[in-house]
XYZ file of C-alpha atoms in Angstrom:
623
model
C 23.994 18.020 1.545
C 21.880 16.933 4.283
C 23.431 16.508 7.528
C 24.696 13.109 7.734
C 26.785 13.556 4.752
C 28.422 16.737 5.934
C 29.454 14.566 9.190
C 30.526 11.705 7.702
C 32.895 13.245 5.543
C 33.910 15.497 8.437
C 34.656 12.163 10.262
C 36.977 11.173 7.623
C 38.845 14.278 7.402
C 39.103 13.838 11.331
C 40.637 10.380 11.047
C 42.835 11.508 8.127
C 44.268 14.595 10.609
C 44.277 12.385 13.451
C 45.728 9.270 12.633
C 46.775 9.270 8.793
C 43.886 7.139 8.146
C 42.142 6.829 4.614
C 38.798 5.863 5.782
C 36.239 4.546 3.500
C 32.392 5.542 3.765
C 31.570 2.351 4.685
C 33.820 2.875 7.857
C 31.713 5.747 8.598
C 29.025 4.247 10.821
C 26.437 6.956 11.815
C 23.194 5.793 13.521
C 20.252 7.760 15.069
C 21.304 8.283 18.773
C 19.392 5.867 20.959
C 16.847 7.475 23.404
C 18.335 7.508 26.544
C 21.279 9.266 25.635
C 21.570 12.944 24.805
C 22.575 13.505 21.303
C 20.752 13.127 17.509
C 23.630 11.029 15.580
C 26.020 8.493 17.118
C 29.428 7.600 15.230
C 30.894 4.114 16.157
C 34.718 4.744 16.348
C 35.910 1.294 16.489
C 36.852 0.760 12.901
C 39.457 3.734 13.497
C 40.984 2.092 17.445
C 43.772 0.551 15.332
C 44.965 3.749 13.505
C 44.326 5.781 16.580
C 46.154 3.266 18.849
C 44.256 4.426 21.536
C 41.310 2.781 23.901
C 37.743 3.831 22.160
C 36.858 6.672 24.479
C 40.098 8.147 23.866
C 39.462 7.822 20.153
C 35.866 9.168 20.162
C 37.038 12.041 22.534
C 39.536 12.710 19.836
C 37.214 13.014 17.143
C 34.213 14.635 18.806
C 36.586 17.549 19.768
C 37.796 17.533 15.883
C 34.131 17.569 14.986
C 33.233 20.443 17.089
C 35.965 22.807 15.705
C 35.630 21.609 12.234
C 32.314 20.814 11.546
C 29.573 23.453 11.059
C 26.798 20.898 11.709
C 28.367 19.458 15.003
C 27.292 21.784 18.218
C 28.488 19.099 20.921
C 29.505 15.598 21.824
C 29.683 13.101 24.354
C 31.096 9.742 24.718
C 29.768 6.571 25.969
C 31.964 3.591 25.914
C 33.389 3.434 22.020
C 30.332 5.781 20.780
C 30.810 9.066 20.176
C 26.897 10.825 20.384
C 27.017 14.171 18.314
C 24.604 17.395 19.211
C 23.541 18.650 15.607
C 23.414 22.747 15.926
C 19.642 24.689 15.480
C 21.427 26.402 12.668
C 21.925 23.156 11.076
C 18.717 22.093 11.492
C 16.946 24.695 10.335
C 18.938 24.825 6.919
C 18.071 21.692 6.494
C 14.564 22.397 7.133
C 14.743 25.099 4.500
C 16.860 22.500 1.905
C 13.139 19.884 2.501
C 10.901 23.230 2.202
C 12.614 24.197 -1.105
C 12.106 20.858 -2.800
C 8.349 19.256 -3.560
C 9.950 15.539 -4.449
C 12.591 15.726 -1.573
C 13.827 12.037 -0.722
C 12.598 10.853 -4.434
C 15.220 10.774 -7.321
C 14.228 11.701 -11.089
C 15.101 9.299 -13.987
C 16.975 10.285 -16.784
C 17.512 9.080 -20.479
C 20.528 7.056 -19.219
C 18.631 5.230 -16.010
C 18.520 1.784 -16.239
C 14.754 0.103 -17.690
C 13.201 -1.814 -14.849
C 10.166 -3.664 -15.881
C 7.455 -4.854 -13.455
C 5.237 -7.917 -14.374
C 1.793 -7.632 -11.654
C -1.456 -8.776 -11.982
C -1.251 -11.665 -14.677
C -5.342 -12.851 -14.279
C -7.055 -15.160 -15.838
C -10.011 -14.944 -17.756
C -12.171 -17.448 -16.508
C -12.842 -15.215 -13.189
C -13.072 -12.181 -11.564
C -9.851 -10.282 -9.816
C -9.939 -11.747 -5.847
C -8.534 -10.798 -2.735
C -5.274 -12.509 -3.959
C -5.018 -10.267 -6.891
C -5.631 -7.533 -4.838
C -2.682 -7.554 -2.836
C -0.765 -8.907 -6.327
C -1.918 -5.454 -7.877
C -1.423 -3.222 -5.006
C 2.221 -4.625 -4.484
C 3.078 -4.525 -8.217
C 2.202 -0.945 -8.529
C 3.600 0.441 -5.259
C 7.063 -0.953 -6.515
C 6.571 0.782 -9.760
C 6.297 4.019 -7.862
C 9.053 3.064 -5.349
C 11.393 1.840 -8.331
C 10.796 5.300 -10.411
C 11.809 7.048 -6.754
C 14.915 5.407 -6.894
C 15.701 7.082 -9.971
C 14.654 4.065 -12.796
C 12.712 4.278 -15.704
C 9.608 1.735 -15.252
C 7.497 -0.064 -17.702
C 4.424 -1.661 -15.766
C 3.118 -4.728 -17.698
C 0.504 -7.379 -17.576
C 0.478 -10.864 -18.940
C -3.514 -11.830 -19.330
C -3.435 -15.527 -18.966
C -6.503 -15.779 -21.825
C -5.999 -19.664 -23.136
C -5.765 -22.689 -21.899
C -7.971 -25.232 -20.405
C -9.253 -23.429 -17.577
C -10.496 -20.821 -20.259
C -11.924 -23.734 -21.664
C -13.791 -25.057 -19.179
C -15.651 -21.509 -18.457
C -16.661 -21.643 -22.240
C -17.928 -25.394 -21.926
C -19.959 -24.379 -19.155
C -21.731 -21.261 -20.978
C -21.788 -23.131 -24.190
C -24.242 -26.118 -22.232
C -25.775 -24.091 -19.386
C -25.695 -20.637 -20.529
C -28.676 -20.041 -22.497
C -27.420 -17.081 -24.360
C -26.533 -15.279 -21.052
C -24.758 -11.882 -21.336
C -23.104 -9.272 -19.437
C -26.269 -7.226 -20.745
C -28.952 -9.632 -20.030
C -27.676 -10.326 -16.542
C -26.807 -7.411 -15.438
C -23.771 -8.846 -14.158
C -20.013 -7.754 -14.892
C -18.196 -9.627 -17.556
C -15.655 -11.206 -15.637
C -18.317 -12.165 -12.679
C -20.450 -13.847 -15.559
C -17.627 -15.652 -17.037
C -16.462 -16.840 -13.217
C -19.924 -17.868 -12.444
C -19.426 -20.451 -15.289
C -15.874 -21.717 -14.294
C -17.691 -22.708 -10.885
C -20.465 -24.027 -12.711
C -18.174 -26.835 -14.601
C -16.655 -27.665 -11.485
C -20.051 -28.406 -9.982
C -20.966 -30.432 -12.756
C -17.923 -32.082 -13.277
C -17.717 -33.064 -9.396
C -20.994 -34.926 -10.277
C -19.850 -36.555 -13.172
C -16.552 -37.778 -11.238
C -18.591 -39.120 -8.484
C -21.156 -41.103 -10.521
C -18.206 -42.441 -13.056
C -15.815 -43.138 -9.800
C -19.042 -45.240 -8.078
C -19.367 -47.303 -11.137
C -15.858 -48.252 -11.284
C -15.900 -49.234 -7.793
C -18.821 -51.172 -7.973
C -17.141 -53.109 -10.938
C -14.485 -53.584 -8.439
C -11.861 -51.342 -8.965
C -9.723 -49.632 -6.269
C -11.824 -46.459 -4.774
C -8.593 -44.480 -4.881
C -7.387 -45.440 -8.496
C -11.351 -45.239 -9.697
C -11.171 -41.682 -8.105
C -8.025 -40.645 -10.526
C -9.575 -42.363 -13.499
C -12.775 -40.638 -12.963
C -11.176 -37.310 -13.001
C -9.143 -38.311 -16.613
C -12.322 -39.770 -18.298
C -15.361 -37.482 -17.006
C -17.064 -36.383 -20.352
C -16.804 -32.896 -19.255
C -12.905 -32.460 -18.814
C -12.476 -34.740 -22.105
C -14.672 -31.985 -24.142
C -12.763 -29.077 -22.211
C -9.486 -30.679 -23.499
C -10.676 -31.413 -26.919
C -11.764 -27.695 -27.388
C -8.688 -26.545 -26.099
C -7.219 -28.661 -29.133
C -9.455 -26.918 -31.290
C -8.515 -23.634 -29.923
C -4.775 -23.834 -30.634
C -5.629 -25.318 -34.355
C -7.474 -21.929 -34.769
C -11.072 -23.872 -35.210
C -13.261 -20.613 -36.154
C -16.457 -21.490 -33.885
C -14.197 -22.284 -31.006
C -12.065 -18.810 -31.337
C -15.458 -16.504 -32.145
C -16.829 -18.138 -28.733
C -13.425 -17.358 -27.179
C -12.919 -13.740 -28.287
C -16.853 -12.649 -27.660
C -16.252 -14.017 -23.592
C -12.653 -12.508 -23.414
C -14.088 -9.601 -24.107
C -16.723 -9.322 -21.644
C -14.139 -10.203 -19.186
C -11.566 -7.338 -19.964
C -14.428 -4.569 -19.521
C -14.989 -5.942 -16.017
C -10.893 -5.946 -15.451
C -11.010 -2.702 -16.596
C -13.296 -1.340 -14.413
C -11.657 -3.150 -11.436
C -8.268 -1.839 -12.270
C -9.827 1.897 -12.289
C -11.363 1.609 -9.240
C -8.247 0.113 -7.697
C -6.343 2.870 -8.658
C -3.439 0.668 -10.853
C -2.845 0.432 -14.412
C 0.163 -0.573 -17.355
C 2.121 0.760 -19.474
C 1.753 -2.463 -21.863
C -0.260 -5.573 -21.602
C 0.350 -8.832 -23.026
C -1.869 -11.716 -23.855
C -0.563 -15.323 -23.662
C -2.809 -16.127 -26.637
C 0.065 -13.642 -28.505
C 3.091 -15.257 -27.107
C 2.801 -18.888 -26.528
C 3.246 -19.437 -30.429
C 6.614 -17.368 -29.785
C 7.455 -19.398 -27.097
C 6.722 -22.636 -29.019
C 9.025 -21.317 -31.640
C 11.906 -20.601 -29.236
C 11.714 -24.005 -27.658
C 11.960 -25.790 -31.116
C 15.064 -23.229 -31.590
C 16.327 -24.806 -28.499
C 15.437 -28.179 -29.284
C 17.593 -27.647 -32.365
C 20.596 -26.052 -30.658
C 20.959 -29.626 -28.187
C 18.942 -27.013 -25.262
C 16.519 -29.645 -25.085
C 15.195 -32.742 -26.053
C 12.369 -34.750 -27.338
C 10.777 -37.649 -25.565
C 9.036 -40.701 -27.546
C 5.964 -39.537 -26.971
C 6.622 -36.184 -29.051
C 6.694 -34.205 -25.467
C 9.753 -31.615 -25.109
C 11.649 -31.507 -22.088
C 14.781 -29.310 -20.793
C 17.170 -31.692 -18.526
C 17.821 -29.585 -15.431
C 19.801 -32.444 -13.234
C 22.613 -30.661 -13.462
C 21.021 -27.427 -11.733
C 20.397 -29.893 -8.937
C 16.791 -29.733 -9.981
C 14.501 -32.342 -12.219
C 13.396 -32.313 -15.972
C 10.795 -29.643 -16.868
C 8.180 -30.198 -19.501
C 8.020 -27.633 -22.145
C 5.831 -28.846 -24.993
C 3.005 -31.839 -24.260
C 2.957 -34.941 -26.504
C -0.222 -33.583 -28.028
C 1.852 -30.337 -28.953
C 0.225 -27.801 -26.655
C 2.149 -25.616 -24.690
C 2.371 -25.375 -20.777
C 3.099 -21.925 -18.362
C 6.657 -22.143 -19.036
C 6.302 -22.157 -22.772
C 4.588 -19.156 -22.407
C 6.565 -17.287 -20.183
C 9.558 -17.958 -22.687
C 7.553 -16.447 -25.225
C 6.602 -13.710 -23.524
C 9.979 -13.159 -22.677
C 11.104 -13.017 -26.112
C 8.347 -10.561 -26.920
C 9.099 -7.788 -24.271
C 13.094 -8.375 -25.155
C 11.837 -7.255 -28.533
C 9.914 -4.515 -27.616
C 11.920 -3.019 -24.537
C 15.503 -2.714 -23.963
C 15.490 -4.480 -20.702
C 17.977 -3.723 -17.914
C 16.036 -5.642 -15.032
C 12.990 -7.478 -14.907
C 10.646 -8.042 -11.939
C 8.166 -10.789 -11.891
C 5.390 -10.193 -9.107
C 3.986 -13.497 -8.074
C 2.989 -15.540 -5.326
C 5.653 -18.041 -3.394
C 3.934 -20.682 -4.750
C 5.728 -20.250 -8.235
C 8.660 -19.819 -6.249
C 10.161 -22.969 -8.271
C 8.496 -21.810 -11.555
C 10.934 -19.087 -11.485
C 13.919 -20.455 -10.913
C 13.648 -22.565 -13.662
C 12.417 -20.007 -15.890
C 15.440 -17.976 -14.982
C 17.624 -21.233 -16.135
C 15.873 -21.588 -19.110
C 15.898 -17.650 -20.509
C 19.497 -17.590 -19.661
C 20.291 -20.612 -21.518
C 18.093 -19.016 -24.532
C 20.758 -15.997 -24.529
C 18.543 -13.121 -22.768
C 21.135 -11.251 -21.198
C 18.787 -10.264 -17.987
C 17.791 -13.947 -17.785
C 19.929 -15.452 -14.560
C 19.600 -11.574 -12.819
C 15.757 -11.817 -13.085
C 13.943 -10.959 -9.971
C 10.841 -12.966 -8.619
C 9.271 -10.618 -6.068
C 7.818 -13.475 -4.260
C 4.671 -12.900 -1.795
C 2.845 -14.381 0.595
C -0.672 -15.488 0.407
C -3.957 -13.661 1.953
C -5.665 -15.712 4.227
C -9.191 -15.249 5.658
C -10.269 -15.773 9.120
C -12.348 -19.028 7.675
C -9.306 -20.173 5.774
C -8.219 -20.008 2.056
C -9.952 -18.964 -1.138
C -10.799 -21.538 -4.378
C -11.868 -19.963 -7.074
C -13.345 -23.161 -8.869
C -15.288 -23.466 -5.577
C -16.431 -19.648 -5.598
C -15.534 -19.278 -2.167
C -13.832 -16.378 -3.001
C -13.564 -12.673 -1.957
C -13.957 -10.817 -5.100
C -11.956 -7.473 -5.560
C -14.911 -5.319 -6.340
C -17.179 -6.666 -3.317
C -14.187 -6.023 -0.699
C -13.596 -2.662 -2.067
C -17.180 -1.699 -1.844
C -17.553 -3.228 1.581
C -14.583 -1.164 2.594
C -15.854 2.324 1.224
C -19.116 1.680 2.911
C -17.277 0.612 6.142
C -15.371 3.890 5.708
C -18.907 5.665 5.220
C -20.181 4.303 8.296
C -17.528 4.539 10.636
C -16.942 8.628 9.776
C -20.513 9.085 10.180
C -20.498 7.317 13.647
C -17.318 9.515 14.823
C -19.240 12.524 13.594
C -16.563 13.195 10.601
C -19.084 14.152 8.020
C -21.449 16.329 10.066
C -20.413 19.458 8.042
C -20.128 18.085 4.710
C -22.419 17.393 1.364
C -23.605 14.130 0.568
C -21.479 13.784 -2.643
C -18.200 15.066 -0.048
C -19.027 12.323 1.947
C -18.875 9.755 -0.416
C -15.986 10.858 -2.233
C -13.902 11.120 1.370
C -15.337 7.081 2.314
C -13.964 6.003 -1.408
C -10.383 7.494 -0.177
C -10.172 6.090 3.172
C -11.944 3.050 2.321
C -9.361 1.984 -0.364
C -6.481 3.977 1.770
C -7.333 1.492 4.370
C -7.539 -1.519 2.184
C -4.270 -0.684 0.699
C -2.450 0.309 3.818
C -3.511 -3.076 5.400
C -2.141 -4.922 2.829
C 1.021 -3.328 1.987
C 2.377 -2.593 5.504
C 3.126 -6.235 5.743
C 6.429 -7.638 4.927
C 5.436 -9.280 1.198
C 7.126 -12.101 1.970
C 5.067 -13.150 4.816
C 1.678 -14.632 4.571
C -1.049 -12.374 5.816
C -4.717 -12.609 7.665
C -7.109 -9.828 6.020
C -9.462 -8.504 8.363
C -11.202 -5.531 7.068
C -12.580 -4.472 10.623
C -9.102 -3.477 11.727
C -8.009 -1.610 8.553
C -11.030 1.080 9.136
C -9.528 2.815 12.310
C -8.549 6.208 12.939
C -6.171 5.364 15.498
C -3.127 2.785 15.255
C -1.170 1.687 12.134
C -3.465 2.383 9.549
C -3.883 4.250 6.689
C -7.158 6.596 8.135
C -5.112 7.309 10.739
C -2.150 8.574 8.382
C -4.975 10.398 6.280
C -6.494 11.797 9.219
C -3.111 13.483 10.284
C -2.942 14.726 6.960
C -6.124 16.387 6.774
C -5.578 17.860 9.999
C -2.312 19.198 8.605
C -4.268 20.630 5.881
C -6.894 22.584 8.170
C -4.208 24.174 10.009
C -2.745 25.544 6.908
C -5.825 26.435 5.377
C -6.360 28.545 8.888
C -2.935 30.120 8.581
C -3.424 31.345 5.145
C 0.163 30.237 4.338
C 1.281 30.060 0.599
C 1.001 26.439 -0.477
C 3.907 24.742 -2.391
C 3.816 24.014 -5.804
C 3.057 20.745 -7.089
C 5.686 18.265 -7.174
C 7.913 18.167 -9.252
C 7.996 22.212 -9.871
C 10.626 23.919 -7.212
C 8.943 25.422 -3.999
C 8.310 29.295 -4.125
C 10.278 30.251 -1.501
C 11.005 29.710 2.386
C 9.493 30.538 5.650
C 12.248 29.293 7.536
C 14.226 32.330 6.062
C 11.304 35.045 6.489
C 10.701 33.112 10.462
C 14.647 33.153 11.613
C 16.920 35.438 9.324
C 18.787 35.786 6.144
C 20.985 34.040 5.466
C 20.165 31.076 7.694
C 22.546 30.451 10.713
C 25.109 27.649 10.721
C 26.257 25.173 13.057
C 24.817 25.956 17.051
C 23.709 29.171 16.199
C 19.899 29.683 15.424
C 18.317 31.245 18.458
C 17.702 28.131 20.071
C 14.181 28.236 19.667
C 13.778 24.737 18.457
C 12.422 22.284 20.668
C 13.571 18.634 21.019
C 10.228 17.220 19.416
C 10.607 19.539 15.978
C 14.043 18.837 15.865
C 12.954 15.090 15.783
C 10.303 15.975 13.080
C 12.910 17.157 10.876
C 15.393 14.213 11.609
C 12.761 11.814 10.563
C 11.623 14.029 7.883
C 15.289 13.978 6.763
C 15.004 9.961 6.571
C 12.531 9.770 4.108
C 15.225 9.525 1.204
C 17.042 6.759 3.361
C 13.475 4.933 3.615
C 13.093 5.103 -0.258
C 16.341 4.115 -1.196
C 16.312 1.370 1.132
C 12.522 0.203 -0.348
C 14.019 0.474 -3.527
C 17.247 -2.233 -2.510
C 14.638 -4.910 -0.561
C 11.581 -4.428 -2.636
C 9.678 -3.535 -0.007
C 6.587 -1.317 0.234
C 6.119 -2.134 3.958
C 9.078 -0.164 4.246
C 7.515 3.013 2.909
C 4.501 2.283 4.577
C 6.110 1.893 8.245
C 8.068 5.019 7.432
C 4.664 7.455 6.844
C 3.435 5.733 10.156
C 6.558 6.741 12.058
C 6.721 9.957 10.730
C 2.595 10.451 11.420
C 3.781 9.722 15.313
C 6.487 11.643 15.454
C 3.946 14.806 14.603
C 1.045 13.920 16.644
C 3.435 13.729 19.423
C 4.761 17.213 18.458
C 1.243 18.630 17.687
C 0.483 17.545 21.115
C 2.891 19.091 23.190
C 3.133 22.101 20.958
C 0.762 25.073 19.699
C 0.966 25.951 16.084
C -1.315 28.536 15.140
C -2.127 29.762 19.263
C 1.766 30.152 19.441
C 2.351 33.911 20.525
C 5.833 34.117 19.112
C 5.409 34.901 15.352
C 9.254 33.386 14.709
C 8.608 30.096 16.105
C 4.756 29.816 14.697
C 6.027 30.728 11.040
C 8.499 28.103 11.812
C 5.928 24.937 13.077
C 3.780 25.971 10.203
C 6.400 25.030 7.885
C 7.367 21.797 9.374
C 3.731 21.103 9.654
C 3.737 21.821 5.445
C 6.677 19.809 4.967
C 5.211 16.770 7.027
C 2.437 16.782 5.044
C 3.819 16.984 1.502
C 6.290 13.945 2.638
C 3.111 12.076 3.898
C 1.618 12.634 0.672
C 4.307 11.799 -1.165
C 5.313 8.572 0.472
C 1.505 7.556 0.592
C 1.305 7.940 -3.400
C 4.178 5.465 -3.303
C 1.665 2.899 -1.900
C -0.934 4.201 -4.290
C -2.772 5.717 -1.516
C -4.841 9.342 -1.808
C -4.639 11.779 1.101
C -7.857 13.919 1.499
C -7.691 17.419 2.101
C -10.398 17.295 4.830
C -11.956 14.388 6.849
């Protein structure tokens, strides 16, 4: 039982004994004592004043006295207005450190067979272009959210839905047919996803030229320029050919399907390489080419049940006006499906594959309306989790020079970005002399870990709901709120532990081998105010901060907030560095104090490693 729970239970006992009040857990408000006051934890006594029939200060005095006499964790107290500041005894802190030291997964919960099954969808790429910076944020958020949900005791299935069909795919295919001259990834030396992305850009270039030419002709014939542009966009030969190809694809045309399969396979090889380097993966990948027919069938089923309606042109719509929304297209007049139809089909397939309790879609905030509608439609169609689906909506990543546009080729490619970050980490480390005693192989590996860690941390430390400006130069910094700063602190601790020849803890999730806390102090551990008084305020602050990891994990799971974990890791790292600045570890002459500090350092490293792993970030053993 942790210190907060111990004191909380004792406080409830106190108000029962003193005032005959049965206080609920929510009524007992414990918070970290503000730095200007003495104490470690503060109890708000206002909820008990009415039952006590006394003023806040007298009520706090009585509860404080009770806790000192009846709660082993409380050493002393002081009262500031209606707030009871409690000082926790050294023995209690040592016992807490001992508990942390015995649990290599401290602060995280294990799932059981009865745990809720949470499915998380992220990535969702299109097979007409490579992954870019926006996909990087999506993948990092999705992967981290999956780790956080698992650390909260959920069973988790990570899924990806690949948009491998549609007009945008046909644009790349048509451009390759017209301008490709049989080019392949092998003949060009390009990754398959990059190659196909080039043809998507090529299509747009030629399409724009056709639109401009046709618009000029229409204007010369006397048409209004704005109307001429609209008509030119609809009637340009390239876009008409792309739509014809889409219809052929949906009709199962053998030639079109063969080309589609060949080009998509090139892209998948490229995607897999990018995912591997980024450190993300999936338990199940769905393809819209396999789900859209299910979606169409589900829409037809809903049509027969009177849930949807068919218009005169043959298109199918959902009327959402009773929900305060508008009408939503589900099938076009030519019978082709739209994204909403495909998402319905994907939901049907997933529901058949897994007993989902919770569904989370990691998709940008420009799709807020889409998921609002999807939730309503899935609920109408009978999916038990439809109404409760979660759209993990996140903001866009912007660059110093503006937004990215795939069709114009003005994107930050994910592969190029990762390589840039690794190269920057290598060059920065060389300049700072951190690589002086390493082999070239070690340098490259550490540069990979630090460069990707800098990228991931810079993105994940930002509240996901906010738009963010990505600046690679700011992320590669060994000071401040950055990945390298946290990684460097971890590496420093590991170096201290190697020099001390201490017993390493076994890997998570195996239990620890034993505690140096007991060896350093005495066995059994002291309780209450006992403990020799050799823990400094900085050491107590460090134990208290480590104790907050479980609460940080729990809150991150409730809020769907990787940034909460990132900021916790930074705060823990700061507290450790303040302690390390003021107190020696290896050169401490008192053997008991030295051993306790080694245990402190070892567990800080453990929690940093576990916390950063929830963000998908590796930590190097040396830097």
